Coordinates of C-alpha atoms in Angstrom, one line a residue:
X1093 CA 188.3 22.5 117.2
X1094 CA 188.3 24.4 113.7
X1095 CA 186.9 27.9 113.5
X1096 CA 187.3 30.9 112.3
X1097 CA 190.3 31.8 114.3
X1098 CA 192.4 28.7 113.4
X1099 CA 194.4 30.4 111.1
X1100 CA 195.5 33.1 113.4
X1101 CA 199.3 33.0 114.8
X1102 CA 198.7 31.4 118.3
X1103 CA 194.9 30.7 118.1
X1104 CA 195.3 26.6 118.5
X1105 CA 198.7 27.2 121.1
X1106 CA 196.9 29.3 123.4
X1107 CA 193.7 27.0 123.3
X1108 CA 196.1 24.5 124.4
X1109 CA 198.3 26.2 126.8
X1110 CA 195.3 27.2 128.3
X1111 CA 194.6 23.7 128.7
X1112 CA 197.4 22.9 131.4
X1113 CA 200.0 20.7 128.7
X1114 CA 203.4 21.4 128.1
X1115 CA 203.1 25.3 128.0
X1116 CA 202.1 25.1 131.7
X1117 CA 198.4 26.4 133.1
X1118 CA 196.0 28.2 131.5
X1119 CA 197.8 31.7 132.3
X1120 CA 201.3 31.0 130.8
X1121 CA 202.4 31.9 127.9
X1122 CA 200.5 30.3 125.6
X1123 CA 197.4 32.3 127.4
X1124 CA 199.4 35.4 127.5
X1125 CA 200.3 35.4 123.9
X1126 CA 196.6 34.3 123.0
X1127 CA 195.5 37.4 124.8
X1128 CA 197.9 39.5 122.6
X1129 CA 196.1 38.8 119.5
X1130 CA 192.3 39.2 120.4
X1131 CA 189.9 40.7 118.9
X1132 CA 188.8 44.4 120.5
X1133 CA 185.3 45.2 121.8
X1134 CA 183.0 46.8 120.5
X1135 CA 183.0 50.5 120.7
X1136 CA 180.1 52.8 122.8
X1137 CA 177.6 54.9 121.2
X1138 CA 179.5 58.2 123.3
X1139 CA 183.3 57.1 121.9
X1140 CA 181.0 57.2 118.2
X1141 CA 179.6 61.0 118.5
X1142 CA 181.4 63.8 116.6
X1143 CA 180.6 66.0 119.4
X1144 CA 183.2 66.8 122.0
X1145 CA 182.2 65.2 125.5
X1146 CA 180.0 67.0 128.1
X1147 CA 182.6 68.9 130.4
X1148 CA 180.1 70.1 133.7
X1149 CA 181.2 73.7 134.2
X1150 CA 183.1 74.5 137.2
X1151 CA 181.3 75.2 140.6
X1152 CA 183.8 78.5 141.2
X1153 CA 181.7 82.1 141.5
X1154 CA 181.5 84.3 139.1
X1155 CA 183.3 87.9 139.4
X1156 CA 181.7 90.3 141.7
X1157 CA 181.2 93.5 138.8
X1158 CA 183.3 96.5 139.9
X1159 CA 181.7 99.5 141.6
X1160 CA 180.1 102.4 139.7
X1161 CA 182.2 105.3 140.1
X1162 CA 180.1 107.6 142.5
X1163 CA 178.6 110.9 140.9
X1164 CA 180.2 114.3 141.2
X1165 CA 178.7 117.3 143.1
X1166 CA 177.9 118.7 139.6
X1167 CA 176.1 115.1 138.5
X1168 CA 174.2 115.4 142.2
X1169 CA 173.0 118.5 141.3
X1170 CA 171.5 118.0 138.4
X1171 CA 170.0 115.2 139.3
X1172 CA 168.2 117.2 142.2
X1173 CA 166.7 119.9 139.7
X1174 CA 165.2 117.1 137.6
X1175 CA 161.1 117.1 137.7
X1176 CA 160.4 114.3 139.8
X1177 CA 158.1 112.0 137.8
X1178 CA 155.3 110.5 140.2
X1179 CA 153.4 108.7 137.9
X1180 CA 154.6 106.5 135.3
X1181 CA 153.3 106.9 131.3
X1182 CA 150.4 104.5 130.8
X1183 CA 152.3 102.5 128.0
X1184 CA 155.2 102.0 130.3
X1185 CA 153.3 101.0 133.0
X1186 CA 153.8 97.7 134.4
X1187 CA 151.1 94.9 135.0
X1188 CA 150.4 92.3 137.4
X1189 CA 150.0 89.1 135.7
X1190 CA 146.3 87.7 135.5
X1191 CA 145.3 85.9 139.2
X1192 CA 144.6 82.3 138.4
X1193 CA 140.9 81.1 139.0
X1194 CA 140.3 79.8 142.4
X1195 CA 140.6 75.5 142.1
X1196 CA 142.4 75.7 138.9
X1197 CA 146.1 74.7 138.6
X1198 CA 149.1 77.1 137.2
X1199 CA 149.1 77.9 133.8
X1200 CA 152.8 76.4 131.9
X1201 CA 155.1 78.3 131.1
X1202 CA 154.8 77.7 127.1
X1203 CA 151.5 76.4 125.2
X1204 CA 152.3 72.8 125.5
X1205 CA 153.4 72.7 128.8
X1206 CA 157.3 72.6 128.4
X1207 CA 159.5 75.2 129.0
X1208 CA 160.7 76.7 125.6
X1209 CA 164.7 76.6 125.1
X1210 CA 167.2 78.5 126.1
X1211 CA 167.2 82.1 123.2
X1212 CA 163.9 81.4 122.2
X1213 CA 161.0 83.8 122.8
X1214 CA 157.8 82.3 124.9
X1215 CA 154.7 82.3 122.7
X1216 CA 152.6 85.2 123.1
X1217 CA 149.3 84.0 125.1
X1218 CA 146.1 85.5 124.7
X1219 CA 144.7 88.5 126.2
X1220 CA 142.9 87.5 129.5
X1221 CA 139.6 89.8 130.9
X1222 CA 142.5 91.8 133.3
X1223 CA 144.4 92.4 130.2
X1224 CA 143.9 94.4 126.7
X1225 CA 144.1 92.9 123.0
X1226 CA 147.1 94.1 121.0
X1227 CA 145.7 95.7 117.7
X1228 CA 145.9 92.4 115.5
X1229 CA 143.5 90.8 118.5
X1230 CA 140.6 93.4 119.1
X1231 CA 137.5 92.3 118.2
X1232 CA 135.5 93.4 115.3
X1233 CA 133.1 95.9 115.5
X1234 CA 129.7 94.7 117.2
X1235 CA 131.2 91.4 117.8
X1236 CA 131.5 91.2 121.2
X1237 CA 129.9 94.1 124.0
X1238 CA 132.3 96.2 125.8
X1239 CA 133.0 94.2 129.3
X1240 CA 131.2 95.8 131.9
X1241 CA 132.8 99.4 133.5
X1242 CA 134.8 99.8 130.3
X1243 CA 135.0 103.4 129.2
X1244 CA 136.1 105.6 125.9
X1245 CA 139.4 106.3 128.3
X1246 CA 140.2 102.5 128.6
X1247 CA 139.9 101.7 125.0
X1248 CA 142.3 102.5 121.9
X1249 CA 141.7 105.0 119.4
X1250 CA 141.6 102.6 116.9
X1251 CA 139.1 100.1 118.6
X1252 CA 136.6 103.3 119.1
X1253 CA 137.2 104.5 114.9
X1254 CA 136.3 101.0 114.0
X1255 CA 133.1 101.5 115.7
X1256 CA 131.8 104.6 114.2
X1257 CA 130.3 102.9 111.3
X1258 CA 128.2 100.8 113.5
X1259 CA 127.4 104.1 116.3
X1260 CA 126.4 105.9 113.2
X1261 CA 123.5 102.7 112.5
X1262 CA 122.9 103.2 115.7
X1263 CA 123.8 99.5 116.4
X1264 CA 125.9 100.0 119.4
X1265 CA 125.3 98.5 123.1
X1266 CA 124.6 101.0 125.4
X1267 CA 128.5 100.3 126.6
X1268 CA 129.8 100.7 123.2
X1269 CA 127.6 104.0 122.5
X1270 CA 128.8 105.6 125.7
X1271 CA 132.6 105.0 125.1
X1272 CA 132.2 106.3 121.6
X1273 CA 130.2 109.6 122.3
X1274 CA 132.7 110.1 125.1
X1275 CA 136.0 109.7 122.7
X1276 CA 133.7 111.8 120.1
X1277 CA 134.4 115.2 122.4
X1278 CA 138.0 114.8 122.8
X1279 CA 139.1 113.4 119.1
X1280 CA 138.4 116.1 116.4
X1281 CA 139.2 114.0 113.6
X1282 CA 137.1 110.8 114.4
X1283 CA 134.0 113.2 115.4
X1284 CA 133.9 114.6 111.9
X1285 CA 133.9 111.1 110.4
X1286 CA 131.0 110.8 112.9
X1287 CA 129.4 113.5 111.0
X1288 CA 130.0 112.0 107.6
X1289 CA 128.7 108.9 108.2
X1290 CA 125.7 110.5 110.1
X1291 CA 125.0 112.4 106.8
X1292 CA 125.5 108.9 105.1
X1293 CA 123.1 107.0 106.9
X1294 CA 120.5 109.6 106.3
X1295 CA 120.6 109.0 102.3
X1296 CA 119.9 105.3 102.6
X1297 CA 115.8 105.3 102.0
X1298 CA 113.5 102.8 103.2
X1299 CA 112.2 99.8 101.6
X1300 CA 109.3 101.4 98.9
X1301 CA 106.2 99.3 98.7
X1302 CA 106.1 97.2 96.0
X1303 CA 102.6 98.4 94.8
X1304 CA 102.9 101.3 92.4
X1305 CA 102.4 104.5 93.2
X1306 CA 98.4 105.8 92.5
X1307 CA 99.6 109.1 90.9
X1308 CA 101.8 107.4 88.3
X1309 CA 99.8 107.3 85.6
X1310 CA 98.6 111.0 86.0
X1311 CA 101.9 112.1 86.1
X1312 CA 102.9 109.4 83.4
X1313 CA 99.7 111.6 80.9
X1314 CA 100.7 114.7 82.2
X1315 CA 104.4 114.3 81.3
X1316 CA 103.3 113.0 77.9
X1317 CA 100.9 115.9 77.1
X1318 CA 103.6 118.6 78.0
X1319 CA 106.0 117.2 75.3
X1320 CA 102.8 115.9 72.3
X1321 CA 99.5 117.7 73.1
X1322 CA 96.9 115.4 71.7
X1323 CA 94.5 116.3 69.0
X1324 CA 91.6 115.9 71.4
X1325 CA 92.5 116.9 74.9
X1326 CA 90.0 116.3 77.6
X1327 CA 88.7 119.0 79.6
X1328 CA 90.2 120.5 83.3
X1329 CA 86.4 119.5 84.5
X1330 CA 86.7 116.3 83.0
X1331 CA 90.3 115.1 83.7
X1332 CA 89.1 114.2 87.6
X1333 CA 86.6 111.7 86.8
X1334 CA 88.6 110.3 84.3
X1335 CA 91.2 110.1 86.8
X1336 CA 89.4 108.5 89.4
X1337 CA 87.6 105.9 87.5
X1338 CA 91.0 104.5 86.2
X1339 CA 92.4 104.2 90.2
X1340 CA 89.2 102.6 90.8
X1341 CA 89.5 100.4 88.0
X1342 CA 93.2 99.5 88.7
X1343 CA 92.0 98.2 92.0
X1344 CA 89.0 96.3 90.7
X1345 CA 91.2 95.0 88.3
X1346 CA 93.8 93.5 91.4
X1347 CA 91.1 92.1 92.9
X1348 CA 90.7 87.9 93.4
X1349 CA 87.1 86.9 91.7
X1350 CA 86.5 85.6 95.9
X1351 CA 86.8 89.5 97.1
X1352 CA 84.2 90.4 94.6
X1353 CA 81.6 89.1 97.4
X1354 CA 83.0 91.2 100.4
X1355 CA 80.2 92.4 102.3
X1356 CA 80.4 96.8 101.7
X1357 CA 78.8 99.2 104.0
X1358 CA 77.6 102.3 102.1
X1359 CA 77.0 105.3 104.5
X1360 CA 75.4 108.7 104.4
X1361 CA 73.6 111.3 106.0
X1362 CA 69.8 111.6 104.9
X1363 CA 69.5 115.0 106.5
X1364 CA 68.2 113.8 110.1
X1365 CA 70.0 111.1 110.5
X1366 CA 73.0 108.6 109.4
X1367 CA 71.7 105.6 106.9
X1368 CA 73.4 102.8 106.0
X1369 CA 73.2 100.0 103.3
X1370 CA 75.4 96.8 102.7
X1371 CA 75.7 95.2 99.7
X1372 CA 78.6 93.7 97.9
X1373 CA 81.7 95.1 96.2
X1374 CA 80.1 94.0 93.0
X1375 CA 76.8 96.0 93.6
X1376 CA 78.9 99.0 94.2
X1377 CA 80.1 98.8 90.9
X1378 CA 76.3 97.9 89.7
X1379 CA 75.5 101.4 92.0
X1380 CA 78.1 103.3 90.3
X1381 CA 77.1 102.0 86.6
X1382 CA 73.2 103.0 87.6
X1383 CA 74.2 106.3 88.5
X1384 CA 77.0 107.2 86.0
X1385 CA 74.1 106.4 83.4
X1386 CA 72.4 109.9 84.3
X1387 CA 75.5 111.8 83.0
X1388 CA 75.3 109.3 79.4
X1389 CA 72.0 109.8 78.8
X1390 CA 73.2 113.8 79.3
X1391 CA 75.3 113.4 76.4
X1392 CA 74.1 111.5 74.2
X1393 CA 74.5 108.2 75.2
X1394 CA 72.6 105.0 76.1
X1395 CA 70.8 104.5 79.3
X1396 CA 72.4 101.1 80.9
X1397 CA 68.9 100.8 82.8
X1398 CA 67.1 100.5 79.7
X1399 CA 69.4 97.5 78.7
X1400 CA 68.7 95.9 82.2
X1401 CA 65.0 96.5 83.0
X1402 CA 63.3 96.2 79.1
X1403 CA 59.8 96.7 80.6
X1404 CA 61.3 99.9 82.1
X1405 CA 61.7 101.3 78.2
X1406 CA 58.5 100.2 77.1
X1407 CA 56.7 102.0 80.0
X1408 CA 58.8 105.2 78.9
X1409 CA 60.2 105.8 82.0
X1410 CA 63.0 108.3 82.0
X1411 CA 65.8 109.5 84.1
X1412 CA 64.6 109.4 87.9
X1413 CA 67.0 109.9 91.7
X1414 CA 69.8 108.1 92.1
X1415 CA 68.4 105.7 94.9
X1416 CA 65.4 105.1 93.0
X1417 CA 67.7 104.2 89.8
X1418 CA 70.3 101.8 91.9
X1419 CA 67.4 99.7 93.5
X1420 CA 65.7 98.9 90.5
X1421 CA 69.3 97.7 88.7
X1422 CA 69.7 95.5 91.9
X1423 CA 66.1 94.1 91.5
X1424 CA 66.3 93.8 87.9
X1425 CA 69.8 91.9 87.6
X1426 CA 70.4 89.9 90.9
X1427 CA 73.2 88.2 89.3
X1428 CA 75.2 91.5 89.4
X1429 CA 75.3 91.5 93.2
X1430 CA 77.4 88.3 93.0
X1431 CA 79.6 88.8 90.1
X1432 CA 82.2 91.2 88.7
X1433 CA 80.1 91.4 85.3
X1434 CA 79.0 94.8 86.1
X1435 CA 83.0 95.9 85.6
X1436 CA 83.1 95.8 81.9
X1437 CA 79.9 97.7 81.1
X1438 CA 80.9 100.3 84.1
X1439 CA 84.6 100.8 82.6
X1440 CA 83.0 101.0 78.7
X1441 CA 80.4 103.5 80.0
X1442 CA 83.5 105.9 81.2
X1443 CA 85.2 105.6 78.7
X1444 CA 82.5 106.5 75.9
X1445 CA 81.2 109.5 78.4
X1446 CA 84.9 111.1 78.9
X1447 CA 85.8 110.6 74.6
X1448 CA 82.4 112.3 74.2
X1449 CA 82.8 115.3 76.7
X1450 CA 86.2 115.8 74.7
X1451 CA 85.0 115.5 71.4
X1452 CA 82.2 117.9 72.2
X1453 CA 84.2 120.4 74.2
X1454 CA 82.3 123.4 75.9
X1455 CA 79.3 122.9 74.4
X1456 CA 78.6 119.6 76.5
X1457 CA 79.6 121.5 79.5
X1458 CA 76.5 123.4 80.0
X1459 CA 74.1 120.7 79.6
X1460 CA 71.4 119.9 81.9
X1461 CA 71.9 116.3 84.3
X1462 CA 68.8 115.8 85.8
X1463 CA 69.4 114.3 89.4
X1464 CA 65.3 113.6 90.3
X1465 CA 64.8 117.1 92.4
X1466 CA 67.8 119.2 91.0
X1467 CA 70.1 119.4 88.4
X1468 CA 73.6 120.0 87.6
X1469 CA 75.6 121.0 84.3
X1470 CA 77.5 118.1 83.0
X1471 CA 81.0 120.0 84.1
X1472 CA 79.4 119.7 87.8
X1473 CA 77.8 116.3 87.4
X1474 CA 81.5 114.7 86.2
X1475 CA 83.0 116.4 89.3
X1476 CA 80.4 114.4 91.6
X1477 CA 81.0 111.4 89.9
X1478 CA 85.0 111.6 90.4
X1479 CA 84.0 112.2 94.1
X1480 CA 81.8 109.3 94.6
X1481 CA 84.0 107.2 92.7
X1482 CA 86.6 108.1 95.0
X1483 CA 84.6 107.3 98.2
X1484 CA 82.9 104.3 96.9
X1485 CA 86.6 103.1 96.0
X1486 CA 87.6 104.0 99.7
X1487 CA 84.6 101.8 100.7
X1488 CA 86.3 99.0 98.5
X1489 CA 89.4 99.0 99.6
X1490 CA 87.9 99.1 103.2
X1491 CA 86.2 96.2 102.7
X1492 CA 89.1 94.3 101.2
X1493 CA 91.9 95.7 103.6
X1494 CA 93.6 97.6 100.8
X1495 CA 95.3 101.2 101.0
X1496 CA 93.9 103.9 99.4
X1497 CA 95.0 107.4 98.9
X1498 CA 93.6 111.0 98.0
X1499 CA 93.1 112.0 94.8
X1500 CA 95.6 114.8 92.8
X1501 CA 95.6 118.0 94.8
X1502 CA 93.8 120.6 91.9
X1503 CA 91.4 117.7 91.5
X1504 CA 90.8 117.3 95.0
X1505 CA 90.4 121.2 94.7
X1506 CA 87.6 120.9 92.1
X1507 CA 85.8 118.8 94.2
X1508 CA 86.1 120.8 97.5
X1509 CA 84.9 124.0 95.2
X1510 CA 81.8 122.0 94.2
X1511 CA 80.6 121.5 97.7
X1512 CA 81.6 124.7 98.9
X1513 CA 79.0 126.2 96.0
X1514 CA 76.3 123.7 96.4
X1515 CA 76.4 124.3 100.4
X1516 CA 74.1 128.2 99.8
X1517 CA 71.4 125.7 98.4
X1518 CA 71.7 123.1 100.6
X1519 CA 70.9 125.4 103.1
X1520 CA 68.0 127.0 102.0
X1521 CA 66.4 123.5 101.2
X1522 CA 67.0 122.1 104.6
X1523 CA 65.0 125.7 106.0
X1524 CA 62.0 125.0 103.5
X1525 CA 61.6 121.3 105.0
X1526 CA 61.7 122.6 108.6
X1527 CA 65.6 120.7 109.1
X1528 CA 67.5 124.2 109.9
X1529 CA 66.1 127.6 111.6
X1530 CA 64.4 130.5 109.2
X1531 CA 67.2 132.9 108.5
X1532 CA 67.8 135.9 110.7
X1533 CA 67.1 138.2 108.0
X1534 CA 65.5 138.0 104.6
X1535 CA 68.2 138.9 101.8
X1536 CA 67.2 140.1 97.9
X1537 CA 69.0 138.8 95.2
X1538 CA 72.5 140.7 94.6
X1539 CA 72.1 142.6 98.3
X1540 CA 74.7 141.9 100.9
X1541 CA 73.7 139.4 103.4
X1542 CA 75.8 137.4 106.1
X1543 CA 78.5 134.7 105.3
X1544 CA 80.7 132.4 106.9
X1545 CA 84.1 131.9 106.3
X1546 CA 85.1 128.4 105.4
X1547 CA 88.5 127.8 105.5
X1548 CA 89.6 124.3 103.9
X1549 CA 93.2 123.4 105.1
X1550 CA 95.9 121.4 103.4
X1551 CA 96.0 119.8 99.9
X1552 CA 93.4 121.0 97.5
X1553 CA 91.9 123.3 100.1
X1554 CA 91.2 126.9 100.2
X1555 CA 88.8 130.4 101.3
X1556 CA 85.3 130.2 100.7
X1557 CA 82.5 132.2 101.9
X1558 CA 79.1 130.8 102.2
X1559 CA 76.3 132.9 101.8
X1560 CA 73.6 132.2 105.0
X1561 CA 70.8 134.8 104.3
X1562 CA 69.9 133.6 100.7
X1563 CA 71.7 131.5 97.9
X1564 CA 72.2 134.7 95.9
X1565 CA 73.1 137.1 98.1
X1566 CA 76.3 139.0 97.8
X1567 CA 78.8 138.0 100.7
X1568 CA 82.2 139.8 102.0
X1569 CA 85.1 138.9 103.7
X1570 CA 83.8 141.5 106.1
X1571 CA 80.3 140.4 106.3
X1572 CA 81.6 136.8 108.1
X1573 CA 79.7 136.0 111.1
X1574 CA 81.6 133.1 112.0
X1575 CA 85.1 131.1 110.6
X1576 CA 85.0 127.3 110.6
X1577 CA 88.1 125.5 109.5
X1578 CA 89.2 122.0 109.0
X1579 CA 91.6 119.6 106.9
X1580 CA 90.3 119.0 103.1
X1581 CA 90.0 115.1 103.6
X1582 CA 88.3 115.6 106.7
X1583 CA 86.2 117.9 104.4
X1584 CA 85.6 115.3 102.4
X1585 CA 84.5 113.1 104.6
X1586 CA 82.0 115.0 106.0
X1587 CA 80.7 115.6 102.5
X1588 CA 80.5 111.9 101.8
X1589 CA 78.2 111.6 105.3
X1590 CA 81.1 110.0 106.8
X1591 CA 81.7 111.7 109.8
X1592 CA 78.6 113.3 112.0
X1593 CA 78.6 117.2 111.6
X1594 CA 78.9 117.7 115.6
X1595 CA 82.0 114.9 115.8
X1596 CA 83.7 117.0 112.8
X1597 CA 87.1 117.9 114.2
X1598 CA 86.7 121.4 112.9
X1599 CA 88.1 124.8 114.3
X1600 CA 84.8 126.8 115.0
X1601 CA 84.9 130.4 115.8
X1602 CA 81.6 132.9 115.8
X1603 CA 78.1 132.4 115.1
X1604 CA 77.5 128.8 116.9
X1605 CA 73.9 128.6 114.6
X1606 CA 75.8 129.5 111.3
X1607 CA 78.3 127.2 112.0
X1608 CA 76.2 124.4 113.0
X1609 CA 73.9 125.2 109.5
X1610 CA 77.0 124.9 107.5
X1611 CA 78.4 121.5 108.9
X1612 CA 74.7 119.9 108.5
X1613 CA 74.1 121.3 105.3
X1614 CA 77.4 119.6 104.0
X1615 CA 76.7 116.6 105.3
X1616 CA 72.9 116.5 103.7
X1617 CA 74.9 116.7 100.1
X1618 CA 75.6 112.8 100.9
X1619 CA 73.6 110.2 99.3
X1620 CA 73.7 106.5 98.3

């Protein structure tokens, strides 16, 4: 046979001694020098490795260690006047690893199951709920509540500082606020961080409202007139209507055209009873236009009834009560009572009565306003028309579920001081038409007489003394027969015929009949 191995020494000799011819059997010497001259096996992956072979280590014991020498007396001594230590230091105290849940297996030894090599450190696991988070694991503050039981002694000083900032918002669990008031008395440092933060949270201010504040553009003028007087300044008695017609304005002027037709319940007190009227937030506007127009025609100007009822004019019918004048501007223009128009003129009538009253200074302050059965000087009659712009703007904003607030203080003052002067009068007409009881005594013009002492608290408020015996008598602190005191807007109110004079949550002290004149009487200054 030719093969590859036919040209080796012996290859075709031991194939045939192997065959049983001359050289003998398969096993002579042909076989034996064909075996000489083959070809090795191949060699194991072990006899391959550069690594020396595994040599199992021998089964002999290990050497015992020698004995410790034994201590000396001296050493057993000293060891006895040691302080023996019977409890160990919490951070070298020892702790039972975490009992597995009942009906779960045994957690591995390393994360993935295997036990780590030898030298190499097993993998830190997780804190469990027996055992506490290292500093890099605590939990934010208000992340998680304090488990239950846990106090300021179990937790780290550095878990309780991080949750000052939320104790001081007071947006601790009732856990967390506990643990950190109880660290708070035995760490001095972190309780005056406590303190500083405290202090902190009390400059943050609320959310402001986002309508602007009613006083600004008083305080806006006022600022400007301190620093440029203008050539014409407006009077002290006039600034308060001026004042309260432009809030009342700024409100109309915020107003959807729908809220126009709110149904508005005017109020008062007739002098026996409480009336009532409803119309819309347009005819109080109309009302207000109809009434203002007794002040223009005062000074000068043109009388906006004139304009609305022609026949009036022609019939020369002049000035007459404010009911009388408001009823026939409803009659006359029904379209006002459904539709802002009554606005413009109203606004353009303030503005030409305030620009006159400066222009003409204190010679327009004396003059006669003819009110039907009384009259006031125009300084007065502006002062009532500030206050019933004020309450008829209340009445508003009522209707339409808007906030309103007070006027200025000194205006506000102005207006208490007008129905404190007007309450001697008031009296005495409600005793000519039988309403009140004749007067204990009969007083002379300029002669003492009894008073009582009205005592206006709060903003704008102050000591009056109302004459009871006669509207020009001469009263005293020490002629008072009786003190009656109560808040200025509550004041107010009862001015406006608001509030019943028995329901008046006044302070009453003295006389029970003066007291009950005076509360009556300023509720009779109401009207329509």
């Amino acid at each position: 046979m030719n093969g590859p191995y036919e040209d080796f020494p012996g290859g075709r000799d031991g194939g045939t001694g192997g065959a049983g011819g001359t050289g003998g059997t398969g096993d002579g010497e042909g076989g034996a020098r064909g075996g000489a001259h083959r070809i090795p096996p191949p060699r194991s992956p072990a006899e391959d490795s550069p690594f020396e072979p595994y040599e199992p280590r021998s089964q002999e014991p290990e050497p015992e260690p020698e004995p410790r020498p034994r201590p000396d007396a001296a050493d057993a001594q000293e060891a006895q006047d040691a302080p023996e230590v019977t409890e160990l230091p919490r951070q070298f105290e020892l702790r039972e690893p975490p009992a597995p849940h009942p009906g779960t297996a045994p957690a591995p030894h390393g994360p993935s199951g295997r036990t780590p090599p030898r030298g190499q450190p097993l993998p830190q696991e997780k804190a469990t709920h027996g055992e506490q988070a290292g500093p890099e694991e605590q939990p934010a503050s208000g992340e998680q509540p304090l488990p239950e039981g846990l106090s300021a002694g179990q937790l780290d000083h550095r878990v309780l500082k991080s949750l000052l900032g939320a104790w001081a918002l007071a947006a601790c669990s009732a856990e967390e606020t506990a643990a950190v008031e109880g660290h708070l008395s035995e760490c001095g440092a972190c309780a005056d961080e406590a303190l500083r933060l405290r202090d902190a949270v009390g400059l943050l201010h609320p959310e402001d409202s986002l309508d602007l504040d009613p006083m600004l553009r008083s305080q806006v003028l006022e600022g400007c007139m301190v620093r440029r007087a203008p050539r014409v300044p407006v009077p002290e008695w006039a600034a308060p209507y001026d004042a309260e017609a432009s809030r009342l304005d700024a409100l109309l002027r915020d107003m959807a055209d729908a809220e126009w037709f709110a149904p508005v319940l005017l109020r008062w007190f007739d002098g026996r009873q409480h009336a009532e009227r409803e119309t819309t937030v347009a005819g109080v506007i109309a009302h207000l236009l109809a009434v203002d127009g007794l002040v223009a025609t005062a000074l000068g100007l043109p009388d906006p009834l004139d304009a609305a009822v022609p026949e009036r004019a022609a019939q020369g019918g002049g000035p007459s009560g404010p009911a009388r004048r408001t009823e026939e501007f409803w009659n006359a223009d029904c379209d006002v009572l459904r539709t802002p128009s009554a606005r413009g003129p109203w606004r353009e009538q303030g503005h030409a009565m305030v620009r006159t009253a400066s222009f003409a200074g204190s010679g327009a302050a004396g003059l006669d306003v003819l009110y039907g059965d009384f009259t006031l000087p125009v300084r007065d009659a502006l002062l009532d028309r500030a206050f019933e712009c004020w309450m008829h703007a209340e009445d508003i904003a009522d209707a339409i579920h808007y906030p309103y607030t007070a006027p200025q203080g000194k205006h506000m003052h102005r207006m208490v001081d007008l129905a404190a002067r007007l309450l001697p009068g008031t009296i005495a007409w409600r005793r000519r038409t039988g309403l009140a009881g004749a007067p204990q005594r009969l007083t002379t013009a300029g002669a003492p007489g009894r008073a009582l002492h009205l005592e206006v608290e709060g903003d704008g408020g102050g000591d009056w003394y109302i004459p009871l015996d006669s509207p020009a008598a001469s009263v005293r602190p020490d002629d008072a027969v009786a003190h009656v005191a109560l808040d200025s807007y509550e004041f107010c109110q009862l001015v406006a015929g608001h509030v019943p004079p028995l329901e008046t949550a006044a302070g009453q002290d003295g006389d029970p009949e003066a007291v009950r004149d005076v509360l009556f009487a300023a509720a009779s200054l109401s009207r329509m």
